[in-house]
Coordinates of C-alpha atoms and ligand atoms in Angstrom, one line a residue:
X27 CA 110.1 62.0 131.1
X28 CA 112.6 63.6 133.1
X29 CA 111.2 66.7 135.4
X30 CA 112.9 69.5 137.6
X31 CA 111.3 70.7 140.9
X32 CA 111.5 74.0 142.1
X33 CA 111.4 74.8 145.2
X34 CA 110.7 71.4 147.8
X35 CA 108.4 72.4 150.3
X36 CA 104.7 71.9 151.1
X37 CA 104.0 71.4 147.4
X38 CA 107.5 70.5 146.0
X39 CA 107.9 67.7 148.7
X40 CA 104.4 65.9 148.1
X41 CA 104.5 66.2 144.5
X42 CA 107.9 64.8 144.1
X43 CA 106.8 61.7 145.6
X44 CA 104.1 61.4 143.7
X45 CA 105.7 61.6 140.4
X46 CA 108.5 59.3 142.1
X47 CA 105.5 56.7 141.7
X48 CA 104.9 57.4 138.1
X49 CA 106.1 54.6 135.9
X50 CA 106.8 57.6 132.9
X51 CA 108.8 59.6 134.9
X52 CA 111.9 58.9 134.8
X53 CA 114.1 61.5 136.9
X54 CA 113.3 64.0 139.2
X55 CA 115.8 66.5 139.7
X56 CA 115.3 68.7 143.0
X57 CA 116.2 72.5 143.7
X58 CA 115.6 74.4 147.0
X59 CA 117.5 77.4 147.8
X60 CA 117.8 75.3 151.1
X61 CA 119.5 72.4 149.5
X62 CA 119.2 70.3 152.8
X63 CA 115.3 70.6 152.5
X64 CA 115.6 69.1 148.3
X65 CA 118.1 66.8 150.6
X66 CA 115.7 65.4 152.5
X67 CA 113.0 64.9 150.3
X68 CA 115.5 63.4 147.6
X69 CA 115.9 60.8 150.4
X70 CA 112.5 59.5 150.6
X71 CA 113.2 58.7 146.6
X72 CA 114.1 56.2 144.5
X73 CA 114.3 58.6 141.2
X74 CA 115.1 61.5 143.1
X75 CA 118.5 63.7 142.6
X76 CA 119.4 67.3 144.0
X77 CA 121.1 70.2 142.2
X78 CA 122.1 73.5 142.8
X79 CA 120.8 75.0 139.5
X80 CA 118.1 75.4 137.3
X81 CA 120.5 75.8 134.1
X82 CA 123.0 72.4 135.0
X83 CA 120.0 69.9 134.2
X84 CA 118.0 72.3 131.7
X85 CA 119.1 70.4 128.9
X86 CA 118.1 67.3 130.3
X87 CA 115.0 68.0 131.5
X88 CA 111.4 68.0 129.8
X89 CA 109.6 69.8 132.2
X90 CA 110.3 72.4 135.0
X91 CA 108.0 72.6 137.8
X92 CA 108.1 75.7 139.7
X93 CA 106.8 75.6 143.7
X94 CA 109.1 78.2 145.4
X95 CA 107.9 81.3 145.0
X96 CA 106.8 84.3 142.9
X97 CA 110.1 85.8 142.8
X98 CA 111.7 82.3 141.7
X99 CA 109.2 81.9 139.2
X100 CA 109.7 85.0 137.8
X101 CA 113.6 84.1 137.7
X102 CA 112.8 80.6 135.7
X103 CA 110.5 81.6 133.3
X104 CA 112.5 83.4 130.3
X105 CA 115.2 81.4 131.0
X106 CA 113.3 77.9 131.0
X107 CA 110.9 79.2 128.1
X108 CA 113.9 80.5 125.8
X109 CA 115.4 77.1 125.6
X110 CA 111.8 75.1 125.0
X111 CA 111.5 73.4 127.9
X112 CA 108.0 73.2 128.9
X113 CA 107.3 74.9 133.0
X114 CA 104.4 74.2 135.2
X115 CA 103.7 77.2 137.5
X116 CA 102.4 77.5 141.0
X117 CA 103.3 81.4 141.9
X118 CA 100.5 82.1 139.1
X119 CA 101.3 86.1 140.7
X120 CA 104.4 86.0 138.8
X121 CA 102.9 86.6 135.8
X122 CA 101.1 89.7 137.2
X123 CA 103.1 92.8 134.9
X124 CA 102.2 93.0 131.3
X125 CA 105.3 93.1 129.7
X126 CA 107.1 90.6 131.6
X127 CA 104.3 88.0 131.0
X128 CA 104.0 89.0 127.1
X129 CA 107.8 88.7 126.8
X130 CA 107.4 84.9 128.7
X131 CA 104.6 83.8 126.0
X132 CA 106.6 85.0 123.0
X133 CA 109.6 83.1 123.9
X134 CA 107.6 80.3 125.0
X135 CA 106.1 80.6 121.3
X136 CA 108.8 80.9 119.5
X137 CA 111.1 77.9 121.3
X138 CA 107.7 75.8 121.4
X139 CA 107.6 75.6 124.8
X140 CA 104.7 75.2 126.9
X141 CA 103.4 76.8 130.1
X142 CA 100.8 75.4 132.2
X143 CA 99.3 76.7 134.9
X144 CA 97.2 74.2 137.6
X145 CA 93.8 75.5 138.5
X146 CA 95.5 75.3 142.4
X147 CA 93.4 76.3 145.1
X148 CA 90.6 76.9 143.6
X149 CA 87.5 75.3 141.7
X150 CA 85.2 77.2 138.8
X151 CA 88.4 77.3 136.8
X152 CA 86.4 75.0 134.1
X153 CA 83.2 77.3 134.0
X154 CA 85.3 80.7 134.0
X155 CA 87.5 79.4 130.9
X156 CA 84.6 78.2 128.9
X157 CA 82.7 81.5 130.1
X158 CA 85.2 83.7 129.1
X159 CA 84.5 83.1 125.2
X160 CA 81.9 85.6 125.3
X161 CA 81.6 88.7 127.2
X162 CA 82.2 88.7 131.0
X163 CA 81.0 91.4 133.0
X164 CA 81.7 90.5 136.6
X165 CA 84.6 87.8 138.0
X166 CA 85.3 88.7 142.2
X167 CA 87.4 85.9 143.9
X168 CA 86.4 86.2 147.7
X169 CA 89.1 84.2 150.0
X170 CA 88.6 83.7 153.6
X171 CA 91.5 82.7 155.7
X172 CA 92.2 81.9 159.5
X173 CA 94.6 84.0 161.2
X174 CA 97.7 80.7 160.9
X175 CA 97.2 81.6 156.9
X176 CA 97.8 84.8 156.7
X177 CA 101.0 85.4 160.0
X178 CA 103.7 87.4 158.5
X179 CA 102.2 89.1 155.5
X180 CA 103.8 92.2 155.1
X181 CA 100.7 94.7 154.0
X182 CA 98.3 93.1 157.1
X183 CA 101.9 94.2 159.3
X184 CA 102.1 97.8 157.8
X185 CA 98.7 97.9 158.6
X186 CA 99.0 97.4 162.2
X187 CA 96.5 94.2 162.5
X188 CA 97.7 91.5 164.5
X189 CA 95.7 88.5 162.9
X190 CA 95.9 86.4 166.3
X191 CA 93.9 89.4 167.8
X192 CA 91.2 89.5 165.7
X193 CA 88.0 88.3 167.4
X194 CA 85.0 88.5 164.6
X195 CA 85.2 87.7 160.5
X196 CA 87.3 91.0 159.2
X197 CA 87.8 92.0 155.7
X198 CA 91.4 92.8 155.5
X199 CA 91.7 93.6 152.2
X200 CA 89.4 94.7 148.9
X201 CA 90.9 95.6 145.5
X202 CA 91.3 94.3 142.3
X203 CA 94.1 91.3 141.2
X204 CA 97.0 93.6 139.9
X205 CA 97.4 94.9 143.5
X206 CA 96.6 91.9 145.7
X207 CA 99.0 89.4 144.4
X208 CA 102.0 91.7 145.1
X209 CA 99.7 92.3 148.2
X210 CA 99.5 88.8 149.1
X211 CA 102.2 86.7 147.3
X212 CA 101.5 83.3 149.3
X213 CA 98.2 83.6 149.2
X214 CA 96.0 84.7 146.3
X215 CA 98.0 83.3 143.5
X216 CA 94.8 81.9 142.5
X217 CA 93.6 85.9 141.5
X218 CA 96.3 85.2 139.2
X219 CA 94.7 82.0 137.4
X220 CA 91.6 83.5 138.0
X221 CA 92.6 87.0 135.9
X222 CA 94.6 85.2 133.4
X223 CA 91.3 82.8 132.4
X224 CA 88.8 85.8 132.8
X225 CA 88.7 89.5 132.1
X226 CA 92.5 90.4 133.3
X227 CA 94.3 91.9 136.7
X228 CA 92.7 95.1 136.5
X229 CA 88.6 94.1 136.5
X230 CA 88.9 91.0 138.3
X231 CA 88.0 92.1 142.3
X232 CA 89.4 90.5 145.3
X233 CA 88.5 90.7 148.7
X234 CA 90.3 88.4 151.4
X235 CA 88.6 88.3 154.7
X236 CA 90.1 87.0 157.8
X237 CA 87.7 84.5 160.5
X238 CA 89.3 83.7 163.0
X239 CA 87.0 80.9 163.5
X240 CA 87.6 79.5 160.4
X241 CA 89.6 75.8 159.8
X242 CA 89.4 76.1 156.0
X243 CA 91.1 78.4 153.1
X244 CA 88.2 79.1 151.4
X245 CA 88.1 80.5 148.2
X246 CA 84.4 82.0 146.0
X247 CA 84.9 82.3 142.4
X248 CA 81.7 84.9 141.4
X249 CA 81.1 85.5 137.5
X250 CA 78.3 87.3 136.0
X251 CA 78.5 87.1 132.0
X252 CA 76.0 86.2 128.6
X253 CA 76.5 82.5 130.0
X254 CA 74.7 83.3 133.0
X255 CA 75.8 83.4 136.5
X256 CA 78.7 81.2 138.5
X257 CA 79.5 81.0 142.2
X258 CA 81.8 78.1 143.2
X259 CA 82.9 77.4 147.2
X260 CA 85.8 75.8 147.6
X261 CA 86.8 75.2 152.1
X262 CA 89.8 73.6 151.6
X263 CA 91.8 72.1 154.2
X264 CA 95.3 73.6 154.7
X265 CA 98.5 71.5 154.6
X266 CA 99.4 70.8 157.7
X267 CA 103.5 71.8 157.2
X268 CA 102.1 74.9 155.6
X269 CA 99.1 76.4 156.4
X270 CA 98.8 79.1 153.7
X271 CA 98.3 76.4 151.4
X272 CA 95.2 74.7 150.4
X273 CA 95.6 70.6 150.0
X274 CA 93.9 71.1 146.9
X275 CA 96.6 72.9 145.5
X276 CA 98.9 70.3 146.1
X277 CA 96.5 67.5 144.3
X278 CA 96.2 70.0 141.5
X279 CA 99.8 69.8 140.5
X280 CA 100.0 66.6 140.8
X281 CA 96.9 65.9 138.8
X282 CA 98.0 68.2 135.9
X283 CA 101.6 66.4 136.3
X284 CA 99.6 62.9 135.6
X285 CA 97.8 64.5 132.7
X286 CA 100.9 66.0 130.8
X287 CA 102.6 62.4 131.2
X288 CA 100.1 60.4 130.2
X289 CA 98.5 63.2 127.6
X290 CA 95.2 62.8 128.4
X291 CA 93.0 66.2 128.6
X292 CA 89.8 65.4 129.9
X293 CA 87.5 68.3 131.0
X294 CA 89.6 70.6 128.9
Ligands
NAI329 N1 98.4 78.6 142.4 C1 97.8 78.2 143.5 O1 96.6 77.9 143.6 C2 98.7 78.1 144.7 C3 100.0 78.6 144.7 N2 100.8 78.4 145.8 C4 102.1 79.0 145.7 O2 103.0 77.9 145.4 C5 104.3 78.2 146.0 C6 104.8 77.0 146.8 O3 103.9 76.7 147.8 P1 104.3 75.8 149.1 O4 104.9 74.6 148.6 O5 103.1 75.7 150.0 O6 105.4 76.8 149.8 P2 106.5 76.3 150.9 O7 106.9 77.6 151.5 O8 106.0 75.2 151.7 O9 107.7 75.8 150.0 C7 108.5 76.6 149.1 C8 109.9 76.0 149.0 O10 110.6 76.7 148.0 C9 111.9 77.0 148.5 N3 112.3 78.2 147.7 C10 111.9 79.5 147.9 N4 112.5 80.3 147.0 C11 113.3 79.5 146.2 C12 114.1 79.8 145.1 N5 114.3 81.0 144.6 N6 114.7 78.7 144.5 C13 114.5 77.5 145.0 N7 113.7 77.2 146.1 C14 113.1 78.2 146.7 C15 111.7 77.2 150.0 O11 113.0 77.0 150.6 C16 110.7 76.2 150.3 O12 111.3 74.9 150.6 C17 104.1 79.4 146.8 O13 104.6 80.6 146.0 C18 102.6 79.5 147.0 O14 102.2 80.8 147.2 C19 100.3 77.8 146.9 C20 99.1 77.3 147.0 C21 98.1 77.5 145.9
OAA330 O1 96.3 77.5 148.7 C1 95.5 78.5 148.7 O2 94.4 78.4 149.4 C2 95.8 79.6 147.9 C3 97.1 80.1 147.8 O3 97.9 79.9 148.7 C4 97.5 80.9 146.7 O4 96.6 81.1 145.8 O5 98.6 81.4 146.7

């Protein structure tokens, strides 16, 4: 298998070298719109090559891993899905407008291409997927972030906070999915997974709290529904080179790499 990363930071970097370990992949081909960062991690490769677009290896790649961001993702996606090539997705938020994402799936359909999407951050995926064959009535993701997480988000700016002054736990932010991953586009793509899985962008609430206190991203998937009731905690510990990203994130792309190599589907 040949694959294409995305985008070679926290994510990219880490999961590179993993598949660089992976008897079955064959070629990774690297993108960053900072080629010197794709550079440098090629470097630490033996299977590792850079490019400077998506399109020049499309036909000789089998799978396209996005880990850049939201705005890149949405960029890749008709392209990559139009020609059948299958796309792994971290910036989940990308998918957010209706159209765009039923216009993704029908090319992806028709070109037999396949889009998979990591359960990233977060854990409950598994019960919320299986839950979500029957009637749901509740699904509230509730994150909780230190103020390193969430520096430099644009809405929390506008707002007038300044996270490194906050003192006591603060909820910065309650809504529902459709708003808060435009809101918060390096942070709650997992609202995304979350509404994709369960009862869609407009039901599924989010709050995201700031502690200042806290060491972990924390994320708690809530479900109400005829199967009963669900709360998973996740306190994940944030990569060190970014800190708006849960380690957990990183493992779950590289786990869901492992499965579509091998083609094993446990815990489906
Ligand atoms: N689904 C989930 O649970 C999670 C999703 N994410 C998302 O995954 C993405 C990657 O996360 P990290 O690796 O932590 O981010 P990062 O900021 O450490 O790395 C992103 C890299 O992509 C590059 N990049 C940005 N735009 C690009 C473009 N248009 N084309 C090519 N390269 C581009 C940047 O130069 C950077 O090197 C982010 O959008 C993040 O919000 C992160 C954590 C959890
Ligand atoms: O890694 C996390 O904790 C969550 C995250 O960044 C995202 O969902 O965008």
């Amino acid at each position: 298998m040949r694959i294409t990363i995305v985008g070679c930071g926290s994510i990219g970097s880490k999961l590179a070298k993993a598949a660089d370990e992976m008897n079955d992949v064959k070629r990774i081909y690297l993108l960053d719109i900072n080629k010197k960062v794709a550079e440098k991690v090629a470097a630490g490769l033996n299977k590792g090559i850079v490019i400077d677009s998506v399109e020049e290896e499309l036909y000789h790649s089998d799978l396209v891993i996005e880990s850049a961001s939201q705005a890149a993702a949405k960029e890749l996606l008709p392209k990559v899905a139009a020609r059948g090539v299958d796309m792994m997705i971290m910036s989940v938020g990308a998918l957010v407008d209706d159209d765009f994402r039923a216009l993704v799936f029908e090319k992806a359909k028709v070109s037999e291409a396949r889009i998979y999407i990591p359960t990233g951050a977060l854990c409950g995926v598994d019960g919320l997927r299986s839950a979500s064959v029957e009637e749901l009535d509740e699904v509230e993701l509730i994150s909780m972030k230190g103020p390193k997480s969430l520096l430099g988000v644009p809405y929390i700016e506008e707002k007038g906070i300044d996270v490194d002054k906050i003192r006591e736990r603060t909820v910065i932010y309650t809504g529902y999915a459709r708003e808060a991953v435009k809101l918060f586009p390096r942070n709650v793509n997992v609202a995304a997974t979350v509404s994709l899985l369960g009862i869609g962008f407009d039901r599924t609430k989010v709050t995201v709290v700031l502690d200042p206190d806290i060491k972990s991203n924390s994320h708690e998937l809530r479900i109400k529904g005829i199967f009963g009731e669900m709360n998973c905690h996740t306190y994940n510990v944030p990569e060190p080179d970014n800190p708006r990203t849960s380690h957990l994130a990183t493992l779950s792309a590289i786990s869901a790499l492992k499965r579509i190599v091998r083609n094993e589907w446990f815990g489906v």
